Amino acid sequence: LPLGHTDGGRLALTMFGRRGTYLVKSGTTLAICIVGLFGFDEARLLIVYVIFSSLWQRELESPVQNEVDELDEGRALIGFLAAMLVTLTLLPMP
């Protein structure tokens, strides 16, 4: 998940830059809150995770060596495939 200083947050920072990462993190937080509040998460673990990442992972990520150059297509594809692999791995299948 692209929240805080998780691997997903670092992947989002690399692929979208600081402004794009803020948008992705905000959308993810909103989606998790909606899912948690409307009963799709009976144990309320998602809400606890959002609170944890919001409170204890606030500081900005350490700046990378080169944030100016755009990501080339090959690395963007690898990043996208890695994100999809993680999503498919963590999705619960009934």
Short mmCIF file of N, CA, C and O in Angstrom, two decimals:
data_model
loop_
_atom_site.label_atom_id
_atom_site.label_comp_id
_atom_site.label_asym_id
_atom_site.label_seq_id
_atom_site.Cartn_x
_atom_site.Cartn_y
_atom_site.Cartn_z
N LEU A 1 0.84 -1.18 0.00
CA LEU A 1 0.00 0.00 0.00
C LEU A 1 0.88 1.24 0.00
O LEU A 1 1.84 1.32 0.75
N PRO A 2 0.54 2.20 -0.82
CA PRO A 2 1.36 3.42 -0.87
C PRO A 2 1.05 4.38 0.27
O PRO A 2 0.51 5.46 0.07
N LEU A 3 1.35 3.98 1.48
CA LEU A 3 1.15 4.81 2.65
C LEU A 3 2.45 4.90 3.43
O LEU A 3 3.14 3.90 3.62
N GLY A 4 2.76 6.08 3.91
CA GLY A 4 3.91 6.26 4.78
C GLY A 4 5.21 5.82 4.15
O GLY A 4 5.48 6.04 2.98
N HIS A 5 6.03 5.19 4.96
CA HIS A 5 7.35 4.75 4.51
C HIS A 5 7.37 3.26 4.19
O HIS A 5 8.34 2.57 4.45
N THR A 6 6.30 2.77 3.63
CA THR A 6 6.24 1.38 3.21
C THR A 6 6.88 1.25 1.83
O THR A 6 7.22 2.24 1.19
N ASP A 7 7.03 0.02 1.37
CA ASP A 7 7.58 -0.19 0.03
C ASP A 7 6.69 0.44 -1.03
O ASP A 7 7.17 0.99 -2.02
N GLY A 8 5.38 0.38 -0.83
CA GLY A 8 4.45 0.99 -1.78
C GLY A 8 4.59 2.49 -1.82
O GLY A 8 4.47 3.12 -2.88
N GLY A 9 4.84 3.10 -0.67
CA GLY A 9 5.07 4.54 -0.62
C GLY A 9 6.33 4.95 -1.35
O GLY A 9 6.36 5.96 -2.07
N ARG A 10 7.36 4.16 -1.21
CA ARG A 10 8.61 4.46 -1.92
C ARG A 10 8.48 4.22 -3.42
O ARG A 10 9.03 4.96 -4.23
N LEU A 11 7.73 3.19 -3.79
CA LEU A 11 7.48 2.93 -5.20
C LEU A 11 6.68 4.06 -5.82
O LEU A 11 6.98 4.53 -6.92
N ALA A 12 5.66 4.55 -5.10
CA ALA A 12 4.86 5.67 -5.60
C ALA A 12 5.71 6.93 -5.72
O ALA A 12 5.58 7.68 -6.69
N LEU A 13 6.60 7.16 -4.76
CA LEU A 13 7.48 8.33 -4.83
C LEU A 13 8.38 8.26 -6.05
O LEU A 13 8.59 9.25 -6.75
N THR A 14 8.89 7.09 -6.34
CA THR A 14 9.77 6.93 -7.49
C THR A 14 9.02 7.12 -8.80
O THR A 14 9.51 7.77 -9.72
N MET A 15 7.82 6.58 -8.88
CA MET A 15 7.08 6.61 -10.14
C MET A 15 6.36 7.93 -10.39
O MET A 15 6.27 8.38 -11.53
N PHE A 16 5.84 8.58 -9.33
CA PHE A 16 4.99 9.74 -9.53
C PHE A 16 5.57 11.05 -9.01
O PHE A 16 4.96 12.10 -9.20
N GLY A 17 6.69 11.01 -8.32
CA GLY A 17 7.24 12.23 -7.74
C GLY A 17 6.52 12.58 -6.45
O GLY A 17 5.60 11.89 -6.02
N ARG A 18 6.93 13.68 -5.83
CA ARG A 18 6.36 14.04 -4.53
C ARG A 18 4.89 14.44 -4.63
O ARG A 18 4.07 14.06 -3.82
N ARG A 19 4.53 15.24 -5.63
CA ARG A 19 3.14 15.69 -5.76
C ARG A 19 2.21 14.52 -6.11
O ARG A 19 1.14 14.37 -5.54
N GLY A 20 2.63 13.68 -7.03
CA GLY A 20 1.83 12.52 -7.40
C GLY A 20 1.69 11.54 -6.26
O GLY A 20 0.63 10.93 -6.07
N THR A 21 2.74 11.39 -5.48
CA THR A 21 2.69 10.49 -4.33
C THR A 21 1.68 10.98 -3.31
O THR A 21 0.95 10.19 -2.71
N TYR A 22 1.62 12.29 -3.10
CA TYR A 22 0.64 12.85 -2.17
C TYR A 22 -0.78 12.51 -2.62
O TYR A 22 -1.62 12.12 -1.81
N LEU A 23 -1.04 12.63 -3.92
CA LEU A 23 -2.37 12.30 -4.44
C LEU A 23 -2.68 10.81 -4.29
O LEU A 23 -3.78 10.43 -3.91
N VAL A 24 -1.69 9.96 -4.60
CA VAL A 24 -1.89 8.51 -4.48
C VAL A 24 -2.12 8.11 -3.02
O VAL A 24 -3.01 7.32 -2.70
N LYS A 25 -1.33 8.67 -2.11
CA LYS A 25 -1.49 8.35 -0.69
C LYS A 25 -2.84 8.83 -0.17
O LYS A 25 -3.50 8.14 0.61
N SER A 26 -3.27 10.01 -0.61
CA SER A 26 -4.58 10.52 -0.17
C SER A 26 -5.71 9.64 -0.69
O SER A 26 -6.66 9.33 0.05
N GLY A 27 -5.63 9.24 -1.94
CA GLY A 27 -6.65 8.35 -2.51
C GLY A 27 -6.68 7.00 -1.83
O GLY A 27 -7.76 6.45 -1.56
N THR A 28 -5.52 6.46 -1.53
CA THR A 28 -5.45 5.17 -0.84
C THR A 28 -6.02 5.27 0.57
O THR A 28 -6.77 4.40 1.01
N THR A 29 -5.68 6.34 1.28
CA THR A 29 -6.21 6.55 2.62
C THR A 29 -7.73 6.67 2.59
O THR A 29 -8.42 6.07 3.41
N LEU A 30 -8.25 7.43 1.65
CA LEU A 30 -9.69 7.59 1.52
C LEU A 30 -10.37 6.26 1.21
O LEU A 30 -11.39 5.90 1.82
N ALA A 31 -9.80 5.50 0.29
CA ALA A 31 -10.38 4.20 -0.07
C ALA A 31 -10.37 3.24 1.11
O ALA A 31 -11.36 2.53 1.36
N ILE A 32 -9.29 3.21 1.87
CA ILE A 32 -9.20 2.32 3.03
C ILE A 32 -10.21 2.74 4.10
O ILE A 32 -10.86 1.89 4.71
N CYS A 33 -10.37 4.04 4.30
CA CYS A 33 -11.35 4.50 5.29
C CYS A 33 -12.77 4.14 4.87
O CYS A 33 -13.58 3.71 5.70
N ILE A 34 -13.09 4.30 3.60
CA ILE A 34 -14.42 3.95 3.11
C ILE A 34 -14.68 2.45 3.29
O ILE A 34 -15.73 2.04 3.78
N VAL A 35 -13.71 1.64 2.91
CA VAL A 35 -13.86 0.19 3.06
C VAL A 35 -14.00 -0.19 4.53
O VAL A 35 -14.83 -1.02 4.90
N GLY A 36 -13.20 0.43 5.39
CA GLY A 36 -13.25 0.11 6.81
C GLY A 36 -14.52 0.58 7.49
O GLY A 36 -15.06 -0.10 8.36
N LEU A 37 -15.04 1.73 7.09
CA LEU A 37 -16.23 2.28 7.76
C LEU A 37 -17.53 1.64 7.31
O LEU A 37 -18.49 1.62 8.07
N PHE A 38 -17.58 1.15 6.09
CA PHE A 38 -18.82 0.59 5.59
C PHE A 38 -18.91 -0.91 5.73
O PHE A 38 -19.70 -1.57 5.06
N GLY A 39 -18.09 -1.50 6.61
CA GLY A 39 -18.29 -2.87 7.01
C GLY A 39 -17.62 -3.94 6.17
O GLY A 39 -17.86 -5.11 6.39
N PHE A 40 -16.79 -3.57 5.21
CA PHE A 40 -16.11 -4.60 4.42
C PHE A 40 -14.92 -5.18 5.18
O PHE A 40 -14.36 -6.17 4.79
N ASP A 41 -14.53 -4.51 6.24
CA ASP A 41 -13.42 -4.97 7.09
C ASP A 41 -13.97 -5.12 8.50
O ASP A 41 -13.99 -4.18 9.28
N GLU A 42 -14.44 -6.31 8.82
CA GLU A 42 -15.12 -6.52 10.09
C GLU A 42 -14.21 -6.37 11.30
O GLU A 42 -14.65 -5.98 12.37
N ALA A 43 -12.94 -6.66 11.14
CA ALA A 43 -12.01 -6.57 12.27
C ALA A 43 -11.47 -5.15 12.45
O ALA A 43 -10.79 -4.88 13.42
N ARG A 44 -11.76 -4.26 11.54
CA ARG A 44 -11.30 -2.86 11.57
C ARG A 44 -9.78 -2.74 11.54
O ARG A 44 -9.22 -1.77 12.03
N LEU A 45 -9.11 -3.69 10.94
CA LEU A 45 -7.65 -3.63 10.84
C LEU A 45 -7.20 -2.55 9.87
O LEU A 45 -6.15 -1.94 10.08
N LEU A 46 -7.95 -2.30 8.83
CA LEU A 46 -7.56 -1.28 7.87
C LEU A 46 -7.58 0.11 8.49
O LEU A 46 -6.69 0.92 8.25
N ILE A 47 -8.58 0.39 9.31
CA ILE A 47 -8.66 1.68 9.99
C ILE A 47 -7.49 1.84 10.95
O ILE A 47 -6.88 2.91 11.02
N VAL A 48 -7.16 0.81 11.66
CA VAL A 48 -6.01 0.85 12.58
C VAL A 48 -4.73 1.10 11.80
O VAL A 48 -3.88 1.90 12.23
N TYR A 49 -4.59 0.47 10.64
CA TYR A 49 -3.39 0.67 9.83
C TYR A 49 -3.31 2.11 9.32
O TYR A 49 -2.22 2.70 9.31
N VAL A 50 -4.41 2.69 8.91
CA VAL A 50 -4.41 4.08 8.43
C VAL A 50 -4.03 5.02 9.57
O VAL A 50 -3.24 5.95 9.39
N ILE A 51 -4.59 4.78 10.75
CA ILE A 51 -4.25 5.63 11.89
C ILE A 51 -2.78 5.50 12.23
O ILE A 51 -2.09 6.50 12.47
N PHE A 52 -2.28 4.28 12.25
CA PHE A 52 -0.86 4.06 12.53
C PHE A 52 0.02 4.78 11.53
O PHE A 52 0.95 5.51 11.89
N SER A 53 -0.26 4.61 10.25
CA SER A 53 0.61 5.22 9.23
C SER A 53 0.46 6.74 9.21
O SER A 53 1.40 7.45 8.88
N SER A 54 -0.71 7.25 9.58
CA SER A 54 -0.90 8.70 9.61
C SER A 54 -0.18 9.35 10.79
O SER A 54 0.35 10.45 10.67
N LEU A 55 -0.17 8.66 11.92
CA LEU A 55 0.44 9.25 13.10
C LEU A 55 1.94 9.03 13.20
O LEU A 55 2.69 9.95 13.56
N TRP A 56 2.41 7.85 12.88
CA TRP A 56 3.82 7.53 13.11
C TRP A 56 4.69 7.56 11.87
O TRP A 56 5.88 7.31 11.97
N GLN A 57 4.12 7.83 10.74
CA GLN A 57 4.93 7.92 9.53
C GLN A 57 4.66 9.22 8.79
O GLN A 57 4.47 9.26 7.59
N ARG A 58 4.67 10.32 9.51
CA ARG A 58 4.34 11.62 8.94
C ARG A 58 5.49 12.28 8.18
O ARG A 58 5.25 12.98 7.21
N GLU A 59 6.70 12.15 8.68
CA GLU A 59 7.81 12.88 8.10
C GLU A 59 8.01 12.49 6.63
O GLU A 59 7.66 11.40 6.20
N LEU A 60 8.58 13.42 5.90
CA LEU A 60 8.81 13.19 4.48
C LEU A 60 9.87 12.13 4.27
O LEU A 60 10.75 11.92 5.11
N GLU A 61 9.78 11.49 3.14
CA GLU A 61 10.79 10.49 2.76
C GLU A 61 12.11 11.21 2.51
O GLU A 61 12.15 12.36 2.08
N SER A 62 13.21 10.54 2.79
CA SER A 62 14.52 11.13 2.52
C SER A 62 14.64 11.43 1.03
O SER A 62 14.21 10.62 0.20
N PRO A 63 15.20 12.59 0.68
CA PRO A 63 15.31 12.90 -0.74
C PRO A 63 16.25 11.93 -1.45
O PRO A 63 17.25 11.50 -0.90
N VAL A 64 15.88 11.60 -2.67
CA VAL A 64 16.73 10.71 -3.46
C VAL A 64 17.80 11.54 -4.15
O VAL A 64 17.73 12.76 -4.21
N GLN A 65 18.76 10.86 -4.71
CA GLN A 65 19.90 11.55 -5.31
C GLN A 65 19.47 12.41 -6.50
O GLN A 65 19.97 13.50 -6.68
N ASN A 66 18.54 11.91 -7.30
CA ASN A 66 18.13 12.66 -8.49
C ASN A 66 16.62 12.58 -8.63
O ASN A 66 16.08 11.60 -9.12
N GLU A 67 15.92 13.63 -8.21
CA GLU A 67 14.48 13.68 -8.33
C GLU A 67 14.03 14.47 -9.56
O GLU A 67 12.85 14.66 -9.76
N VAL A 68 14.96 14.96 -10.34
CA VAL A 68 14.63 15.83 -11.46
C VAL A 68 14.32 15.04 -12.73
O VAL A 68 13.35 15.33 -13.43
N ASP A 69 15.12 14.03 -13.01
CA ASP A 69 14.93 13.27 -14.25
C ASP A 69 13.68 12.40 -14.17
O ASP A 69 13.34 11.87 -13.12
N GLU A 70 13.03 12.28 -15.31
CA GLU A 70 11.85 11.42 -15.39
C GLU A 70 12.28 9.95 -15.39
O GLU A 70 13.38 9.60 -15.78
N LEU A 71 11.37 9.11 -15.01
CA LEU A 71 11.60 7.67 -15.02
C LEU A 71 11.47 7.16 -16.44
O LEU A 71 10.52 7.51 -17.15
N ASP A 72 12.44 6.37 -16.91
CA ASP A 72 12.34 5.85 -18.28
C ASP A 72 11.30 4.74 -18.35
O ASP A 72 10.84 4.22 -17.34
N GLU A 73 10.90 4.39 -19.57
CA GLU A 73 9.79 3.45 -19.76
C GLU A 73 10.06 2.07 -19.18
O GLU A 73 9.17 1.42 -18.64
N GLY A 74 11.29 1.59 -19.30
CA GLY A 74 11.62 0.26 -18.79
C GLY A 74 11.45 0.17 -17.29
O GLY A 74 10.85 -0.78 -16.77
N ARG A 75 11.96 1.15 -16.58
CA ARG A 75 11.83 1.13 -15.12
C ARG A 75 10.40 1.40 -14.68
O ARG A 75 9.94 0.86 -13.68
N ALA A 76 9.68 2.22 -15.42
CA ALA A 76 8.27 2.46 -15.11
C ALA A 76 7.46 1.17 -15.27
O ALA A 76 6.60 0.86 -14.45
N LEU A 77 7.76 0.41 -16.32
CA LEU A 77 7.08 -0.86 -16.54
C LEU A 77 7.40 -1.85 -15.42
O LEU A 77 6.50 -2.54 -14.91
N ILE A 78 8.65 -1.91 -15.02
CA ILE A 78 9.04 -2.80 -13.92
C ILE A 78 8.34 -2.39 -12.63
O ILE A 78 7.83 -3.23 -11.88
N GLY A 79 8.26 -1.09 -12.36
CA GLY A 79 7.56 -0.61 -11.17
C GLY A 79 6.08 -0.95 -11.20
O GLY A 79 5.50 -1.37 -10.20
N PHE A 80 5.45 -0.77 -12.36
CA PHE A 80 4.04 -1.09 -12.50
C PHE A 80 3.80 -2.58 -12.32
O PHE A 80 2.87 -2.99 -11.62
N LEU A 81 4.64 -3.40 -12.92
CA LEU A 81 4.49 -4.86 -12.78
C LEU A 81 4.72 -5.29 -11.33
O LEU A 81 4.02 -6.18 -10.84
N ALA A 82 5.66 -4.66 -10.65
CA ALA A 82 5.90 -4.99 -9.24
C ALA A 82 4.68 -4.62 -8.40
O ALA A 82 4.27 -5.39 -7.52
N ALA A 83 4.08 -3.46 -8.66
CA ALA A 83 2.89 -3.05 -7.93
C ALA A 83 1.73 -4.01 -8.19
O ALA A 83 0.98 -4.36 -7.28
N MET A 84 1.58 -4.44 -9.43
CA MET A 84 0.51 -5.38 -9.76
C MET A 84 0.74 -6.75 -9.10
O MET A 84 -0.19 -7.38 -8.62
N LEU A 85 2.00 -7.20 -9.07
CA LEU A 85 2.33 -8.47 -8.43
C LEU A 85 2.01 -8.42 -6.94
O LEU A 85 1.41 -9.36 -6.39
N VAL A 86 2.35 -7.33 -6.28
CA VAL A 86 2.05 -7.18 -4.86
C VAL A 86 0.54 -7.15 -4.64
O VAL A 86 0.01 -7.79 -3.72
N THR A 87 -0.17 -6.43 -5.50
CA THR A 87 -1.63 -6.36 -5.38
C THR A 87 -2.26 -7.73 -5.53
O THR A 87 -3.12 -8.13 -4.73
N LEU A 88 -1.85 -8.47 -6.53
CA LEU A 88 -2.41 -9.80 -6.75
C LEU A 88 -2.02 -10.78 -5.65
O LEU A 88 -2.77 -11.69 -5.32
N THR A 89 -0.86 -10.60 -5.06
CA THR A 89 -0.41 -11.46 -3.99
C THR A 89 -1.19 -11.22 -2.71
O THR A 89 -1.54 -12.17 -2.00
N LEU A 90 -1.50 -9.97 -2.42
CA LEU A 90 -2.15 -9.64 -1.16
C LEU A 90 -3.67 -9.63 -1.21
O LEU A 90 -4.32 -9.58 -0.18
N LEU A 91 -4.25 -9.70 -2.40
CA LEU A 91 -5.70 -9.72 -2.51
C LEU A 91 -6.24 -11.06 -2.03
O LEU A 91 -5.81 -12.10 -2.49
N PRO A 92 -7.19 -11.02 -1.11
CA PRO A 92 -7.77 -12.30 -0.68
C PRO A 92 -8.72 -12.83 -1.72
O PRO A 92 -9.57 -12.12 -2.24
N MET A 93 -8.57 -14.08 -2.06
CA MET A 93 -9.45 -14.73 -3.04
C MET A 93 -10.38 -15.68 -2.29
O MET A 93 -9.91 -16.51 -1.51
N PRO A 94 -11.69 -15.58 -2.52
CA PRO A 94 -12.61 -16.47 -1.80
C PRO A 94 -12.55 -17.89 -2.33
O PRO A 94 -12.16 -18.20 -3.38
#
